[in-house]
Amino acid sequence: MNKLKFVVLLLLMFAIEWLPVVREYLITPFTEHLAAISAALLKLFDSDVSSSGIVISSLSTGQSVAILAGCNGVEAMICLTAAILAYPSSWKQRIIGLLLGYCAIQVLNILRIISLFYLLQWNQHWFEIAHLYVWQGLIFLDVLIVFIVWMRWVNKGSSIVPPQLPMLNHG
Amino acid sequence: MVKTLFTKLFLTSSLKPHLFLLRALLWLPFLLITWYLLAPWLCWPALKLAQWLLPLGLPNLIESTLIQDHYLMINTYLGTNTSAELPRGFARFSNDFMTSTNLFPFLLTVPIDSLKYAYGWPILVALTLATPSTWQKKSKTIGLGFLLVCVIQVWGVYFSTANFFITVLRPELASQAKALWPLLNESYMQSFFALGYRLGFLILPVGLPILLWAQQNASFVQQLIHGNAAQVPKPSTH
């Protein structure tokens, strides 16, 4: 992987995501759709849920979660995009990797939103721990997994000869 | 059977990605709990460094700082006439209000949670423990990871404090901050602090530790990618 290309792409996309016009016409509608999908899934088995825009609420407790920047998985998608674009492969392989990768990230992200919604109803303290320290890391671990699986797939389909690898010891 | 499963999950040098990831995920809950319980000690070096650097990086704004568990309590010079004008729980009474030229009896104290920038360390440790390598190499990666996370924490604490002064505070308090450090009025500085905060909160805490793990275990990552299981040596202990 071209590390410099990865860093440049990452910072560039991160800066673009921050532009007001991008936030208004791309990120906010995307986040609203994400909230709507999460709420629709919740309503399948829980009639106590209502949603409006980026906010999902419990009708009985009145507690709500708002899906803000940083909670929509966009930063994880940016990291994956930068990594895949910086890795030598065909455009077809990249597009397949990006589409499946985005799906993997957003499936886990919806799981995160749903779990955090119920965690908030149960205990504010554990909600904060899961929200700030646990899920954020798991989403990026998901990016790593997707990227490794994609690189394996790319290399299986190519005629690239792997370098002579050193012996490894276990610990 | 349990012994076989344990050996397969934690000891054998399998290079199959799914087993490696399962190993990492099995380590993760234990490491996250341990990390959370030890947080005040683990965050202390970074907070000490931040205590020293923050008044230099945010001149004229900070009276003093105090470490409380994994929080850095930042006592600012920003003030109001009543405690109700400050965010709830963020007010302190000015000690020298009666004897000095300080205009305000109530001053703002900002608690900054440094743990928000440190959760990459248990992930790095989980990945490292799941990676087949010598204990010396694992220790080196974990040690380097700790130093890296300390730097990320200092970055996070600095930029979240600066961002707090610019975007979170009420206009009257933000105006005081801008009067005390006029550089905060510049739009490029506001953009710089906002970008630094977002990078420090969203990307760096876990992105850099994962990159460090990949860099320290480059040959293992290559084997994960190419699936070259034929070259795996027989298990041995180190």
Short mmCIF file of C-alpha atoms in Angstrom, two decimals:
data_model
loop_
_atom_site.label_atom_id
_atom_site.label_comp_id
_atom_site.label_asym_id
_atom_site.label_seq_id
_atom_site.Cartn_x
_atom_site.Cartn_y
_atom_site.Cartn_z
CA MET A 1 0.00 0.00 0.00
CA ASN A 2 1.19 3.51 -0.81
CA LYS A 3 1.28 5.03 2.69
CA LEU A 4 1.74 8.61 1.54
CA LYS A 5 -1.21 8.29 -0.85
CA PHE A 6 -3.28 6.84 2.02
CA VAL A 7 -2.50 9.75 4.36
CA VAL A 8 -3.08 12.41 1.66
CA LEU A 9 -6.39 10.84 0.59
CA LEU A 10 -7.50 10.46 4.20
CA LEU A 11 -6.82 14.11 5.07
CA LEU A 12 -8.30 15.33 1.78
CA MET A 13 -11.56 13.42 2.19
CA PHE A 14 -11.71 14.37 5.87
CA ALA A 15 -11.42 18.04 4.91
CA ILE A 16 -14.00 17.67 2.10
CA GLU A 17 -16.47 16.00 4.48
CA TRP A 18 -16.17 19.04 6.72
CA LEU A 19 -17.20 21.55 4.01
CA PRO A 20 -20.61 23.10 4.82
CA VAL A 21 -22.01 22.28 1.37
CA VAL A 22 -21.02 18.61 1.71
CA ARG A 23 -22.47 18.44 5.20
CA GLU A 24 -25.73 20.03 4.09
CA TYR A 25 -26.36 18.06 0.91
CA LEU A 26 -24.62 14.75 1.60
CA ILE A 27 -23.76 14.02 5.23
CA THR A 28 -26.95 15.30 6.89
CA PRO A 29 -29.35 13.51 4.48
CA PHE A 30 -27.24 10.35 4.80
CA THR A 31 -27.37 10.57 8.61
CA GLU A 32 -31.15 11.12 8.50
CA HIS A 33 -31.58 8.03 6.32
CA LEU A 34 -29.40 6.06 8.72
CA ALA A 35 -31.57 7.16 11.64
CA ALA A 36 -34.72 6.28 9.68
CA ILE A 37 -33.41 2.79 8.86
CA SER A 38 -32.36 2.23 12.50
CA ALA A 39 -35.78 3.43 13.71
CA ALA A 40 -37.60 1.24 11.16
CA LEU A 41 -35.66 -1.80 12.35
CA LEU A 42 -36.40 -0.93 15.98
CA LYS A 43 -40.11 -0.52 15.23
CA LEU A 44 -40.24 -4.04 13.78
CA PHE A 45 -40.04 -5.49 17.26
CA ASP A 46 -40.66 -2.47 19.50
CA SER A 47 -43.74 -0.23 19.15
CA ASP A 48 -42.35 2.10 21.82
CA VAL A 49 -40.02 3.84 19.36
CA SER A 50 -40.49 7.06 17.41
CA SER A 51 -38.09 8.93 15.16
CA SER A 52 -37.75 12.40 13.70
CA GLY A 53 -34.78 13.46 11.56
CA ILE A 54 -31.62 12.30 13.28
CA VAL A 55 -33.35 11.65 16.62
CA ILE A 56 -34.72 8.30 17.80
CA SER A 57 -36.88 8.43 20.95
CA SER A 58 -38.50 6.06 23.39
CA LEU A 59 -42.18 6.93 23.88
CA SER A 60 -42.34 5.48 27.40
CA THR A 61 -39.12 6.87 28.93
CA GLY A 62 -38.85 9.98 26.74
CA GLN A 63 -35.12 9.36 26.30
CA SER A 64 -33.62 9.99 22.87
CA VAL A 65 -30.46 9.36 20.94
CA ALA A 66 -29.33 11.80 18.26
CA ILE A 67 -27.08 10.52 15.49
CA LEU A 68 -24.46 13.22 15.03
CA ALA A 69 -21.20 13.56 13.13
CA GLY A 70 -18.92 10.80 14.35
CA CYS A 71 -21.87 8.47 14.99
CA ASN A 72 -22.78 7.92 11.34
CA GLY A 73 -19.78 5.79 10.38
CA VAL A 74 -18.71 8.27 7.70
CA GLU A 75 -15.20 8.64 9.15
CA ALA A 76 -14.76 4.86 9.09
CA MET A 77 -15.94 4.83 5.47
CA ILE A 78 -13.42 7.56 4.66
CA CYS A 79 -10.60 5.52 6.22
CA LEU A 80 -11.61 2.44 4.22
CA THR A 81 -11.88 4.48 1.01
CA ALA A 82 -8.41 5.96 1.50
CA ALA A 83 -6.93 2.52 2.24
CA ILE A 84 -8.58 0.80 -0.75
CA LEU A 85 -7.69 3.61 -3.17
CA ALA A 86 -4.08 3.57 -1.96
CA TYR A 87 -3.73 -0.18 -2.53
CA PRO A 88 -2.67 -1.36 -6.01
CA SER A 89 -5.71 -3.00 -7.63
CA SER A 90 -8.14 -2.58 -10.52
CA TRP A 91 -11.01 -0.10 -10.39
CA LYS A 92 -13.52 -2.95 -10.53
CA GLN A 93 -11.93 -4.54 -7.46
CA ARG A 94 -11.90 -1.19 -5.69
CA ILE A 95 -15.56 -0.49 -6.39
CA ILE A 96 -16.61 -3.96 -5.21
CA GLY A 97 -14.45 -3.54 -2.07
CA LEU A 98 -15.88 -0.12 -1.33
CA LEU A 99 -19.51 -1.13 -1.79
CA LEU A 100 -19.23 -4.28 0.33
CA GLY A 101 -17.06 -2.45 2.86
CA TYR A 102 -19.55 0.39 3.25
CA CYS A 103 -22.30 -2.20 3.79
CA ALA A 104 -20.22 -3.99 6.46
CA ILE A 105 -19.50 -0.70 8.25
CA GLN A 106 -23.10 0.50 8.16
CA VAL A 107 -24.56 -2.86 9.26
CA LEU A 108 -22.32 -2.72 12.34
CA ASN A 109 -23.11 0.96 12.79
CA ILE A 110 -26.87 0.29 12.81
CA LEU A 111 -26.23 -2.44 15.38
CA ARG A 112 -24.32 0.16 17.38
CA ILE A 113 -27.16 2.70 17.19
CA ILE A 114 -29.75 0.11 18.25
CA SER A 115 -27.62 -1.23 21.10
CA LEU A 116 -26.85 2.29 22.34
CA PHE A 117 -30.53 3.23 22.21
CA TYR A 118 -31.43 0.34 24.53
CA LEU A 119 -28.36 0.84 26.69
CA LEU A 120 -29.48 4.43 27.31
CA GLN A 121 -32.90 3.23 28.51
CA TRP A 122 -31.16 0.91 30.95
CA ASN A 123 -28.19 2.87 32.29
CA GLN A 124 -26.71 6.26 31.35
CA HIS A 125 -23.25 5.39 32.69
CA TRP A 126 -22.91 2.21 30.60
CA PHE A 127 -24.30 4.08 27.60
CA GLU A 128 -21.47 6.62 27.90
CA ILE A 129 -18.83 3.89 28.23
CA ALA A 130 -20.14 1.95 25.23
CA HIS A 131 -20.65 5.10 23.17
CA LEU A 132 -17.33 6.80 23.84
CA TYR A 133 -14.89 3.97 24.37
CA VAL A 134 -16.16 0.63 23.03
CA TRP A 135 -18.16 1.05 19.81
CA GLN A 136 -15.85 3.63 18.27
CA GLY A 137 -13.01 1.12 18.41
CA LEU A 138 -15.12 -1.78 17.16
CA ILE A 139 -16.18 0.16 14.07
CA PHE A 140 -12.53 0.76 13.15
CA LEU A 141 -11.71 -2.89 13.87
CA ASP A 142 -14.45 -3.66 11.35
CA VAL A 143 -12.65 -1.44 8.82
CA LEU A 144 -9.42 -3.38 9.43
CA ILE A 145 -11.20 -6.72 8.97
CA VAL A 146 -12.88 -5.58 5.74
CA PHE A 147 -9.59 -4.24 4.40
CA ILE A 148 -7.68 -7.46 5.18
CA VAL A 149 -10.41 -9.63 3.61
CA TRP A 150 -10.50 -7.38 0.55
CA MET A 151 -6.70 -7.46 0.13
CA ARG A 152 -6.77 -11.28 0.35
CA TRP A 153 -9.45 -11.36 -2.33
CA VAL A 154 -7.52 -8.95 -4.57
CA ASN A 155 -4.34 -10.97 -4.22
CA LYS A 156 -6.07 -14.29 -4.87
CA GLY A 157 -7.40 -12.89 -8.12
CA SER A 158 -4.08 -11.42 -9.24
CA SER A 159 -0.85 -13.02 -10.34
CA ILE A 160 1.21 -11.05 -7.79
CA VAL A 161 3.79 -13.32 -6.20
CA PRO A 162 3.93 -12.76 -2.43
CA PRO A 163 7.32 -11.81 -1.06
CA GLN A 164 9.43 -14.42 0.71
CA LEU A 165 8.05 -14.27 4.23
CA PRO A 166 10.08 -14.64 7.39
CA MET A 167 9.39 -17.36 9.96
CA LEU A 168 7.07 -16.35 12.78
CA ASN A 169 7.03 -17.50 16.36
CA HIS A 170 3.92 -17.62 18.42
CA GLY A 171 3.42 -16.05 21.84
CA MET B 1 -11.16 -30.66 24.31
CA VAL B 2 -11.07 -27.41 26.31
CA LYS B 3 -7.28 -27.56 26.28
CA THR B 4 -7.26 -28.08 22.51
CA LEU B 5 -9.63 -25.18 21.99
CA PHE B 6 -7.55 -22.95 24.29
CA THR B 7 -4.36 -23.92 22.47
CA LYS B 8 -5.94 -23.28 19.10
CA LEU B 9 -7.33 -19.91 20.11
CA PHE B 10 -4.50 -18.46 22.15
CA LEU B 11 -1.26 -20.34 21.51
CA THR B 12 -0.92 -21.76 18.02
CA SER B 13 0.61 -19.56 15.40
CA SER B 14 -2.27 -19.92 12.98
CA LEU B 15 -2.26 -17.41 10.18
CA LYS B 16 -5.87 -17.84 9.12
CA PRO B 17 -7.50 -14.40 9.33
CA HIS B 18 -10.72 -15.59 10.95
CA LEU B 19 -8.84 -17.31 13.79
CA PHE B 20 -6.60 -14.30 14.27
CA LEU B 21 -9.61 -11.98 14.45
CA LEU B 22 -11.43 -14.32 16.80
CA ARG B 23 -8.37 -14.32 19.05
CA ALA B 24 -8.27 -10.51 19.03
CA LEU B 25 -12.00 -10.27 19.77
CA LEU B 26 -11.68 -12.74 22.66
CA TRP B 27 -8.90 -10.67 24.20
CA LEU B 28 -10.80 -7.41 23.74
CA PRO B 29 -13.45 -7.56 26.53
CA PHE B 30 -10.88 -8.50 29.17
CA LEU B 31 -8.50 -5.78 27.96
CA LEU B 32 -11.21 -3.11 27.77
CA ILE B 33 -12.35 -3.82 31.34
CA THR B 34 -8.77 -3.86 32.66
CA TRP B 35 -7.95 -0.66 30.75
CA TYR B 36 -11.04 1.08 32.13
CA LEU B 37 -10.29 0.03 35.70
CA LEU B 38 -6.66 1.14 35.40
CA ALA B 39 -7.55 4.33 33.51
CA PRO B 40 -6.46 6.85 36.20
CA TRP B 41 -2.94 5.35 36.23
CA LEU B 42 -2.72 4.78 32.48
CA CYS B 43 -3.82 8.33 31.68
CA TRP B 44 -1.58 9.96 34.27
CA PRO B 45 1.57 10.38 32.09
CA ALA B 46 -0.41 11.94 29.24
CA LEU B 47 -2.29 14.22 31.62
CA LYS B 48 0.95 15.36 33.28
CA LEU B 49 2.33 16.21 29.83
CA ALA B 50 -0.91 18.01 28.93
CA GLN B 51 -0.75 19.95 32.22
CA TRP B 52 2.63 21.27 31.15
CA LEU B 53 1.80 21.93 27.49
CA LEU B 54 -1.72 23.36 27.67
CA PRO B 55 -0.90 26.75 29.24
CA LEU B 56 1.85 27.14 26.60
CA GLY B 57 -0.49 26.27 23.72
CA LEU B 58 -3.44 28.30 25.02
CA PRO B 59 -1.76 31.39 26.51
CA ASN B 60 -3.61 33.75 28.91
CA LEU B 61 -6.62 31.44 29.17
CA ILE B 62 -5.65 28.87 31.80
CA GLU B 63 -5.11 29.68 35.47
CA SER B 64 -4.27 26.15 36.58
CA THR B 65 -5.02 22.50 35.86
CA LEU B 66 -5.79 19.52 38.06
CA ILE B 67 -5.80 15.78 37.36
CA GLN B 68 -8.90 13.95 38.61
CA ASP B 69 -9.01 10.28 37.64
CA HIS B 70 -8.86 10.33 33.84
CA TYR B 71 -10.09 13.94 33.63
CA LEU B 72 -8.04 17.09 33.30
CA MET B 73 -9.85 19.86 35.16
CA ILE B 74 -8.92 23.11 33.44
CA ASN B 75 -9.40 26.21 35.58
CA THR B 76 -9.82 29.08 33.13
CA TYR B 77 -9.79 32.84 33.59
CA LEU B 78 -13.23 33.11 31.94
CA GLY B 79 -15.88 34.29 34.37
CA THR B 80 -19.42 35.45 35.08
CA ASN B 81 -21.26 37.27 37.82
CA THR B 82 -23.47 34.32 38.74
CA SER B 83 -22.81 30.60 38.67
CA ALA B 84 -26.06 30.10 36.71
CA GLU B 85 -24.43 31.77 33.70
CA LEU B 86 -21.86 28.99 33.47
CA PRO B 87 -22.55 25.44 32.25
CA ARG B 88 -23.92 23.37 35.13
CA GLY B 89 -21.17 21.92 37.30
CA PHE B 90 -18.47 23.91 35.51
CA ALA B 91 -18.32 26.90 37.89
CA ARG B 92 -15.84 27.62 40.69
CA PHE B 93 -15.64 30.59 43.04
CA SER B 94 -12.72 32.86 42.33
CA ASN B 95 -10.32 32.58 45.30
CA ASP B 96 -8.85 36.04 44.89
CA PHE B 97 -11.95 37.91 43.74
CA MET B 98 -11.92 40.18 46.85
CA THR B 99 -8.21 40.92 46.77
CA SER B 100 -7.39 41.22 43.09
CA THR B 101 -8.59 43.02 40.01
CA ASN B 102 -10.48 39.95 38.85
CA LEU B 103 -13.84 41.13 37.53
CA PHE B 104 -15.83 37.96 38.06
CA PRO B 105 -16.67 36.05 41.25
CA PHE B 106 -17.41 32.84 39.31
CA LEU B 107 -14.89 31.28 36.97
CA LEU B 108 -15.22 28.50 34.43
CA THR B 109 -13.66 25.09 35.02
CA VAL B 110 -13.64 22.74 32.02
CA PRO B 111 -13.42 18.98 32.66
CA ILE B 112 -11.76 17.21 29.70
CA ASP B 113 -12.11 13.43 29.46
CA SER B 114 -8.77 12.05 28.27
CA LEU B 115 -10.07 8.47 28.03
CA LYS B 116 -12.00 9.42 24.88
CA TYR B 117 -8.64 9.56 23.11
CA ALA B 118 -7.08 6.44 24.63
CA TYR B 119 -9.35 3.54 23.64
CA GLY B 120 -7.01 2.56 20.81
CA TRP B 121 -4.56 1.08 23.31
CA PRO B 122 -6.65 -1.96 24.37
CA ILE B 123 -7.36 -2.58 20.68
CA LEU B 124 -3.65 -2.42 19.88
CA VAL B 125 -2.90 -4.79 22.79
CA ALA B 126 -5.62 -7.22 21.64
CA LEU B 127 -4.24 -7.24 18.07
CA THR B 128 -0.70 -7.64 19.37
CA LEU B 129 -1.57 -10.52 21.72
CA ALA B 130 -3.44 -12.25 18.89
CA THR B 131 -0.43 -11.89 16.57
CA PRO B 132 2.03 -14.78 16.53
CA SER B 133 5.37 -13.27 17.54
CA THR B 134 7.86 -13.36 20.38
CA TRP B 135 7.01 -11.86 23.77
CA GLN B 136 9.86 -9.39 23.37
CA LYS B 137 8.31 -8.09 20.16
CA LYS B 138 4.83 -8.00 21.69
CA SER B 139 6.16 -6.03 24.68
CA LYS B 140 7.90 -3.58 22.36
CA THR B 141 4.72 -3.01 20.33
CA ILE B 142 2.59 -2.59 23.47
CA GLY B 143 5.15 -0.16 24.96
CA LEU B 144 5.37 1.88 21.77
CA GLY B 145 1.58 1.83 21.58
CA PHE B 146 1.35 3.25 25.08
CA LEU B 147 3.67 6.12 24.16
CA LEU B 148 1.71 6.75 20.95
CA VAL B 149 -1.60 6.79 22.82
CA CYS B 150 -0.13 9.27 25.33
CA VAL B 151 0.68 11.61 22.43
CA ILE B 152 -2.83 11.11 20.95
CA GLN B 153 -4.33 11.93 24.36
CA VAL B 154 -2.34 15.15 24.63
CA TRP B 155 -3.45 16.07 21.09
CA GLY B 156 -7.06 15.27 21.99
CA VAL B 157 -7.04 17.19 25.28
CA TYR B 158 -5.39 20.23 23.67
CA PHE B 159 -7.68 20.46 20.65
CA SER B 160 -10.88 19.67 22.54
CA THR B 161 -10.05 22.45 25.03
CA ALA B 162 -9.34 24.90 22.20
CA ASN B 163 -12.47 23.82 20.35
CA PHE B 164 -14.48 24.23 23.57
CA PHE B 165 -13.34 27.87 23.85
CA ILE B 166 -14.39 28.62 20.28
CA THR B 167 -17.53 26.61 19.55
CA VAL B 168 -19.09 25.23 22.74
CA LEU B 169 -19.07 28.30 24.98
CA ARG B 170 -21.83 30.89 25.12
CA PRO B 171 -21.03 33.99 23.02
CA GLU B 172 -20.15 36.13 26.08
CA LEU B 173 -17.62 33.59 27.34
CA ALA B 174 -16.24 32.95 23.85
CA SER B 175 -15.74 36.73 23.50
CA GLN B 176 -13.78 36.76 26.77
CA ALA B 177 -11.60 33.91 25.47
CA LYS B 178 -10.98 35.80 22.22
CA ALA B 179 -10.10 38.95 24.15
CA LEU B 180 -7.61 37.06 26.32
CA TRP B 181 -5.98 35.34 23.34
CA PRO B 182 -6.73 37.44 20.21
CA LEU B 183 -5.43 34.73 17.84
CA LEU B 184 -8.71 32.88 18.51
CA ASN B 185 -10.45 35.59 16.44
CA GLU B 186 -8.66 34.49 13.29
CA SER B 187 -10.79 32.25 11.09
CA TYR B 188 -7.82 30.11 10.02
CA MET B 189 -7.06 29.37 13.70
CA GLN B 190 -10.70 28.43 14.29
CA SER B 191 -10.57 26.06 11.30
CA PHE B 192 -7.24 24.65 12.52
CA PHE B 193 -8.64 23.91 15.99
CA ALA B 194 -11.86 22.43 14.61
CA LEU B 195 -9.97 20.15 12.21
CA GLY B 196 -7.49 19.13 14.92
CA TYR B 197 -10.34 18.32 17.28
CA ARG B 198 -12.20 16.20 14.72
CA LEU B 199 -9.04 14.34 13.72
CA GLY B 200 -8.15 13.79 17.37
CA PHE B 201 -11.62 12.56 18.25
CA LEU B 202 -12.62 10.52 15.20
CA ILE B 203 -9.55 9.16 13.45
CA LEU B 204 -6.35 9.27 15.49
CA PRO B 205 -7.38 7.39 18.70
CA VAL B 206 -7.80 4.06 16.95
CA GLY B 207 -6.40 4.71 13.46
CA LEU B 208 -2.82 5.34 14.58
CA PRO B 209 -2.61 2.36 17.00
CA ILE B 210 -3.86 0.03 14.22
CA LEU B 211 -1.26 1.49 11.84
CA LEU B 212 1.43 0.98 14.49
CA TRP B 213 0.37 -2.66 14.90
CA ALA B 214 0.50 -3.17 11.11
CA GLN B 215 3.89 -1.49 10.88
CA GLN B 216 5.35 -3.54 13.76
CA ASN B 217 3.96 -6.81 12.36
CA ALA B 218 4.42 -6.16 8.64
CA SER B 219 5.45 -9.74 7.81
CA PHE B 220 2.43 -11.15 9.65
CA VAL B 221 0.12 -8.73 7.84
CA GLN B 222 1.66 -9.90 4.55
CA GLN B 223 0.93 -13.51 5.51
CA LEU B 224 -2.65 -12.58 6.43
CA ILE B 225 -3.09 -10.99 3.01
CA HIS B 226 -1.40 -13.67 0.95
CA GLY B 227 -2.64 -16.59 3.07
CA ASN B 228 0.79 -18.19 2.98
CA ALA B 229 0.04 -20.74 5.69
CA ALA B 230 2.59 -23.19 4.32
CA GLN B 231 5.39 -21.21 5.90
CA VAL B 232 4.02 -21.27 9.43
CA PRO B 233 6.54 -22.81 11.80
CA LYS B 234 5.59 -25.35 14.40
CA PRO B 235 4.45 -23.78 17.66
CA SER B 236 7.15 -23.07 20.17
CA THR B 237 7.17 -21.15 23.41
CA HIS B 238 9.04 -17.92 24.08
#
